[in-house]
Amino acid sequence: MNHLRTRAVHAGQAPDPAHGAIATPIHQTTAFGYGTLEHGAAIFAGKAPGYRYSRFANPTVHALEAKMADLEGAPAALALSSGTAATSAIVLGLLKPGDDIVFLGPLYGGTENLFRSLAGRFGIRAIDASEQGLTASLTANTRMVWVEPLTNPSLHLHDLSQVAALCKARGIISVADSTFCTPCLTRPLEHGIDLVMHSMTKYLGGHGDATGGLVAGAAALVSAIRQTGLGQVGGNLAPQEAFLFLRGIKTLPLRMAAHCEGALAVARFLASHPAVSATHYPGLNEHPQHALAQRQMQGGYGGMVSFELSVGTRAQAAAVLDRLTLFTQAVSLGDVDSLACHPASTTHSFISPEARAKNGVGEGLIRLSVGIEHPNDLIADLAQALSCLLLSSG
Ligand SMILES: Cc1ncc(COP(=O)(O)O)c(C=O)c1O
C-alpha cells in the first residue's frame, strides 16, 4: 500500500474519463438522466450502478468519500454538510428510544448539547462517563459510546484501544470524533473503534472556506447512517464543497506536519514563559499523558495548544489576545492561518461557571490553533503580546 501522503493525493481520484481533467469536476447537477425507464428502475432498485439525485449521491462527493475511506482504512464513508450533520445522522440513524449513549465528556459543546437534548425528544438517555469512568457508566441499554481522542480545550487524551475493547466485549458501537487528529495522526479504526467521524470544516478542508462532515466505518453502519442522514434528514454535502475538500486533503499530510512542528515550538515557548502557569500540549514531555500520546498519535501531536495565564483574569486574557497580530481571534480551528480564542467567553460561554471550572476552562485560559506560518514568527507574536503582563506585574 502506498504511503498516506501519496494516497492523500491520489485516492478516490483519477483523470475524468470524459475529458481527462485531473482535478475532479464539480458535478453541479440535481438529477442525473437515466435514459430508459428500465434502466431508471434498476438504478432505483440498486440493481444497476449509476446516479439518480444529488441528495443521495453525487460523483464529486463520491470521490471525496472514497478518498476519506482510503485514508481512514474504512470499508465505507459518507460525507455530510457539516460535522454537526454527521453527528446527528449517526445518532438518529443508529439509536432508538430506550437506548443509552455514553460519552466521555467534555465533548465539543454542540455535540454535548445534542446528546443532552435526546432524552426529552427521542427517549435516548445520554450519560456522561467523566464522573464514574466508562465501565461503571455502561448500562444494559448502552448502544453507543462516543469519544474524542483529544479533547477541547484541555487537550486531554482518551485511550481508543481501551474504549474499543470495552465496547466490543459488550456489543456496543464505539464512535470517535477525530476532528483534532485527522487520519494523519490517529486512525481510530486501527484501534478497534467502529466509526470515525470528522468535522471536515477544520483540518481536512484546512483553508477555512468550507463546512462539511464525514463518517467512516463498516458498510452496514455507514449505509444505515446514509439512509437517515441523506434520505430522511437531507444533510448532503454540496458538490462545490466536496471539490474544496478534495483539493484540501491533497496537502493534508504536508499541512499537518507544519501544524505539528509549529504547535510543538509554540508550546515549548509558552511552557517556559514566566507569565504562563500551565501549557497543555500532548507533545510536551511534561503532559500527563505524553506516553499515551506517543502510542496513539503518529507523526506529531496536532496543531492545538492551550495555556493558562499566571494571573487568570479575563482582563489579562484580553490584554494578550487583543495584542496578537498573526493570530486572528476566532473560534474555528485547523486553518492554515493561526487562530486564537478565549474559550470561557466564546465556545464555553453557554455552560455554567462551575462546569467550566470542572473542565479546566478558567478566565485565564487561551486556546491556539497553530497555523502553518513560520514558528519563529508565531513565537515572536506571542512574546510581544505576553510582554504586557510582565511589564504590568514588574
Ligand atoms: C471536535 C468537533 N466536533 C464537531 C464539530 C462540529 O463541526 P461543524 O462546525 O462542522 O458542524 C466541531 C466544531 O467546532 C468540533 O470542534
XYZ file of C-alpha atoms and ligand atoms in Angstrom:
410
model
C 0.000 0.000 0.000
C 1.278 3.486 -0.818
C 2.167 5.987 1.908
C -0.607 8.186 3.322
C 0.974 11.222 1.644
C 0.606 9.553 -1.765
C -2.904 8.317 -1.038
C -3.978 11.807 0.085
C -3.205 12.969 -3.470
C -4.487 10.022 -5.496
C -7.104 8.006 -3.551
C -10.636 8.338 -4.891
C -9.498 10.432 -7.848
C -8.428 9.519 -11.379
C -8.439 11.685 -14.533
C -12.035 12.214 -15.623
C -12.886 9.715 -18.385
C -14.905 12.328 -20.335
C -12.101 14.847 -20.992
C -9.104 13.776 -18.927
C -9.496 16.559 -16.328
C -7.088 15.795 -13.480
C -8.991 17.842 -10.890
C -12.269 16.035 -10.200
C -15.024 18.020 -11.955
C -17.708 19.700 -9.847
C -20.829 17.814 -10.888
C -23.182 20.719 -10.287
C -26.432 18.939 -11.015
C -29.518 17.999 -9.075
C -30.634 14.991 -11.101
C -28.978 12.515 -13.471
C -30.670 11.335 -16.682
C -31.003 7.568 -16.697
C -32.110 7.098 -20.329
C -34.749 4.414 -20.256
C -37.479 3.510 -17.804
C -35.982 0.081 -17.151
C -32.503 1.494 -16.513
C -34.015 4.073 -14.155
C -35.904 1.304 -12.350
C -32.700 -0.741 -12.000
C -30.784 2.227 -10.525
C -33.592 2.943 -8.058
C -33.688 -0.736 -7.065
C -29.916 -0.725 -6.508
C -29.511 -3.345 -9.241
C -27.522 -1.140 -11.637
C -24.746 1.341 -10.837
C -25.456 4.976 -11.553
C -26.560 8.243 -10.008
C -30.131 9.491 -9.790
C -30.395 12.540 -7.483
C -27.605 14.514 -5.764
C -29.133 14.398 -2.309
C -28.464 10.629 -2.303
C -25.164 10.534 -4.193
C -23.068 12.726 -6.479
C -19.817 11.840 -8.303
C -17.776 14.718 -6.787
C -18.997 13.863 -3.286
C -18.404 10.180 -4.009
C -14.742 10.844 -4.909
C -14.308 12.576 -1.542
C -15.957 9.658 0.285
C -13.648 7.199 -1.476
C -10.574 9.282 -0.572
C -11.547 9.513 3.103
C -12.463 5.791 3.313
C -8.976 5.034 1.995
C -7.199 7.374 4.433
C -9.119 6.061 7.449
C -8.748 2.412 6.346
C -12.552 2.068 6.276
C -14.745 -0.081 4.025
C -17.181 2.841 3.544
C -17.523 6.577 4.131
C -20.279 9.170 3.960
C -19.868 12.932 3.541
C -22.421 15.365 5.023
C -22.995 19.101 5.091
C -21.227 19.702 8.446
C -19.653 17.887 11.361
C -22.886 18.508 13.235
C -24.912 16.906 10.425
C -22.604 13.871 10.656
C -23.141 13.620 14.429
C -26.939 13.948 14.096
C -27.041 11.361 11.304
C -25.042 8.846 13.373
C -27.282 9.273 16.397
C -30.597 9.342 14.513
C -29.551 6.582 12.138
C -28.362 4.081 14.735
C -30.200 4.765 18.016
C -33.824 4.248 19.036
C -35.955 5.179 22.063
C -34.795 3.295 25.160
C -31.140 3.252 24.100
C -28.412 4.930 26.146
C -25.495 6.821 24.640
C -22.482 7.105 26.932
C -19.931 9.821 26.239
C -16.527 10.641 27.633
C -17.073 14.286 28.467
C -16.319 17.042 27.972
C -17.165 16.930 24.265
C -17.377 19.664 21.654
C -20.237 21.805 23.036
C -22.590 21.335 20.074
C -22.280 17.548 20.327
C -22.892 17.533 24.071
C -25.927 19.817 23.679
C -27.426 17.496 21.072
C -26.831 14.424 23.258
C -28.365 16.060 26.324
C -31.481 17.030 24.324
C -32.112 13.477 23.089
C -33.817 12.171 26.238
C -36.685 14.698 26.192
C -37.287 14.468 22.477
C -36.455 10.891 21.488
C -36.205 8.854 24.703
C -32.458 8.305 24.247
C -30.575 8.843 27.501
C -27.124 10.463 27.399
C -24.729 9.539 30.220
C -21.508 11.467 30.878
C -18.849 8.917 31.859
C -16.392 11.528 33.097
C -17.679 11.196 36.680
C -17.802 7.421 37.202
C -15.491 6.165 34.472
C -16.544 4.314 31.357
C -17.042 0.785 32.738
C -19.272 1.960 35.596
C -21.323 4.148 33.234
C -22.283 1.356 30.815
C -25.806 0.002 31.257
C -27.735 -2.894 29.759
C -29.235 -0.351 27.347
C -25.978 1.244 26.222
C -25.937 1.071 22.444
C -23.251 3.645 21.646
C -20.131 5.151 23.228
C -18.821 8.500 21.942
C -15.257 9.666 22.469
C -12.997 12.476 21.270
C -9.428 11.098 21.202
C -8.101 14.596 22.001
C -10.401 16.923 23.936
C -11.082 20.620 23.538
C -9.688 22.891 25.006
C -7.896 20.895 27.726
C -6.085 18.604 25.222
C -6.650 15.545 27.364
C -6.384 12.159 25.593
C -8.663 9.136 25.694
C -7.236 5.669 25.116
C -9.023 4.435 21.985
C -7.886 0.793 22.251
C -9.260 0.603 25.792
C -12.596 2.171 24.781
C -12.876 -0.118 21.737
C -12.128 -3.271 23.760
C -14.764 -2.417 26.378
C -17.351 -1.744 23.674
C -16.538 -4.829 21.585
C -16.950 -7.104 24.600
C -20.487 -5.755 25.122
C -21.643 -5.325 21.504
C -21.705 -1.532 21.828
C -20.981 0.720 18.822
C -17.965 2.937 19.504
C -17.624 6.292 17.736
C -14.567 8.586 17.730
C -14.785 12.250 16.715
C -11.271 12.555 15.325
C -11.537 16.166 14.111
C -8.471 17.326 16.078
C -6.290 14.389 14.962
C -7.134 13.704 11.279
C -6.077 10.395 9.686
C -2.506 11.725 9.559
C -2.107 11.499 13.351
C -4.634 8.903 14.574
C -6.737 6.351 12.724
C -9.366 5.215 15.246
C -10.481 2.150 13.251
C -6.959 0.713 13.607
C -7.539 0.821 17.379
C -10.780 -1.160 17.051
C -13.225 1.797 17.070
C -16.314 1.110 14.899
C -16.957 4.555 13.402
C -14.737 7.578 12.918
C -16.333 10.984 12.479
C -14.873 14.366 11.406
C -15.813 17.977 11.164
C -14.088 18.402 7.777
C -14.596 22.140 8.310
C -11.313 22.092 10.253
C -8.041 20.399 9.183
C -9.404 18.329 6.282
C -10.520 21.445 4.402
C -7.707 23.379 6.020
C -8.375 26.778 4.479
C -11.375 27.965 6.482
C -13.636 28.179 3.452
C -15.955 25.135 3.547
C -18.210 23.369 6.039
C -18.536 19.588 5.937
C -18.694 16.381 7.967
C -17.665 12.784 7.463
C -18.391 9.323 8.887
C -16.370 6.198 8.024
C -16.589 2.569 9.136
C -18.287 -0.740 8.331
C -20.503 -0.675 5.245
C -23.681 -1.742 7.098
C -23.342 1.042 9.707
C -22.479 3.691 7.108
C -25.391 2.588 4.930
C -27.863 2.996 7.826
C -26.447 6.451 8.577
C -26.637 7.363 4.872
C -30.310 6.418 4.713
C -31.172 8.633 7.660
C -28.654 11.441 7.138
C -29.314 11.942 3.440
C -32.617 10.213 2.716
C -34.567 11.447 5.733
C -32.696 14.463 7.102
C -31.252 15.765 3.817
C -27.847 16.686 5.221
C -25.963 16.084 1.957
C -22.714 17.862 1.126
C -22.802 20.219 -1.874
C -20.522 19.254 -4.819
C -18.738 22.651 -4.695
C -17.767 21.972 -1.081
C -16.719 18.398 -1.918
C -14.353 19.836 -4.531
C -12.762 22.125 -1.911
C -12.279 19.205 0.490
C -10.793 17.011 -2.270
C -8.318 19.784 -3.016
C -7.581 20.475 0.661
C -6.928 16.832 1.542
C -4.232 16.541 -1.127
C -2.000 18.725 1.071
C -3.282 17.458 4.446
C -0.116 15.469 5.355
C 2.119 18.448 4.494
C -0.076 20.863 6.410
C -0.356 18.591 9.447
C 3.438 18.271 9.602
C 3.709 22.083 9.640
C 0.893 22.428 12.228
C 2.607 19.879 14.492
C 6.055 21.466 14.125
C 4.670 24.950 14.849
C 2.493 23.835 17.770
C 5.362 21.996 19.474
C 7.638 25.046 19.143
C 4.886 27.358 20.424
C 4.077 25.002 23.327
C 7.753 24.808 24.369
C 7.986 28.593 24.277
C 4.817 29.024 26.360
C 5.862 26.347 28.871
C 8.968 28.363 29.712
C 7.276 31.788 29.820
C 7.024 33.464 33.270
C 3.511 34.839 32.596
C 2.158 31.341 31.801
C 1.274 28.957 34.627
C 0.326 25.881 32.551
C 0.662 24.792 28.928
C -1.459 21.952 27.562
C 0.032 20.092 24.592
C 0.353 16.304 24.304
C 3.759 16.638 22.635
C 5.367 18.122 25.756
C 7.276 15.607 27.903
C 5.505 17.009 30.966
C 1.989 16.413 29.550
C 0.497 13.826 31.961
C -0.477 11.566 29.043
C 2.602 12.031 26.883
C 3.252 8.260 26.854
C -0.294 7.562 25.596
C 0.107 10.337 23.012
C 3.313 8.672 21.777
C 1.434 5.370 21.401
C -1.781 6.694 19.895
C -0.624 9.600 17.734
C 1.783 9.136 14.846
C 3.947 11.772 13.243
C 3.090 14.581 15.635
C 0.784 15.821 18.348
C -1.541 18.143 16.455
C -1.896 21.863 15.970
C -3.914 22.777 19.076
C -2.262 24.292 22.155
C -3.933 25.829 25.185
C -2.342 27.717 28.046
C -3.248 29.396 31.308
C -2.037 32.821 32.368
C -0.441 33.095 35.817
C -2.907 35.847 36.664
C -6.036 34.201 35.349
C -8.399 37.104 34.838
C -10.465 37.962 31.789
C -8.751 41.362 31.584
C -5.310 39.711 31.382
C -6.539 37.302 28.708
C -7.980 40.227 26.745
C -4.725 42.174 27.095
C -2.810 39.299 25.496
C -5.369 38.321 22.846
C -6.032 41.891 21.716
C -2.288 42.450 21.145
C -1.794 39.427 18.857
C -1.256 40.300 15.221
C -0.603 36.994 13.422
C -3.212 35.035 15.400
C -6.739 36.100 14.455
C -9.300 35.912 17.260
C -11.860 33.373 16.001
C -13.412 30.134 17.254
C -12.723 27.711 14.429
C -9.526 25.693 14.117
C -7.401 23.724 11.693
C -6.912 26.528 9.163
C -3.565 27.388 7.558
C -3.935 30.747 9.360
C -3.281 30.787 13.113
C -6.335 31.461 15.279
C -6.720 32.250 18.986
C -9.742 32.221 21.254
C -10.841 32.735 24.844
C -12.997 29.637 25.491
C -14.672 30.997 28.666
C -16.279 33.889 26.762
C -16.862 32.122 23.419
C -17.006 28.336 22.843
C -17.727 27.549 26.501
C -19.728 30.671 27.400
C -23.007 28.725 27.302
C -22.100 26.367 30.133
C -22.172 27.266 33.815
C -19.049 28.713 35.514
C -18.993 25.583 37.750
C -18.975 23.245 34.736
C -16.340 25.421 33.102
C -14.170 25.213 36.212
C -14.607 21.413 36.313
C -13.388 21.191 32.724
C -10.421 23.460 33.348
C -11.880 26.367 31.357
C -10.933 29.351 33.525
C -10.922 33.046 32.595
C -7.153 32.907 32.067
C -7.259 30.044 29.537
C -6.346 30.802 25.908
C -6.686 28.290 23.066
C -4.477 28.475 19.991
C -4.968 26.795 16.638
C -1.434 26.982 15.317
C -1.374 27.540 11.564
C 1.380 26.836 9.045
C 3.221 30.170 9.363
C 6.906 30.029 10.406
C 7.012 29.032 14.111
C 9.546 31.770 14.928
C 7.117 34.457 13.713
C 4.296 32.982 15.792
C 6.521 32.823 18.865
C 7.613 36.440 18.335
C 3.947 37.467 18.121
C 3.110 35.629 21.352
C 6.204 37.051 23.061
C 5.258 40.646 22.261
C 1.649 40.061 23.366
C 2.651 38.375 26.639
C 5.260 41.038 27.428
C 2.437 43.396 28.503
C 1.824 41.103 31.511
C 5.478 41.157 32.523
C 5.533 44.949 32.349
C 2.313 45.330 34.353
C 3.430 42.831 37.052
C 7.029 44.167 37.189
C -14.453 18.330 17.745
C -15.569 18.915 16.940
N -16.562 18.112 16.523
C -17.600 18.588 15.788
C -17.694 19.922 15.468
C -18.870 20.428 14.653
O -18.478 20.597 13.342
P -19.185 21.636 12.311
O -18.899 23.009 12.806
O -18.530 21.296 11.003
O -20.630 21.318 12.325
C -16.689 20.798 15.884
C -16.781 22.238 15.566
O -16.063 23.051 16.102
C -15.596 20.277 16.633
O -14.604 21.073 17.088
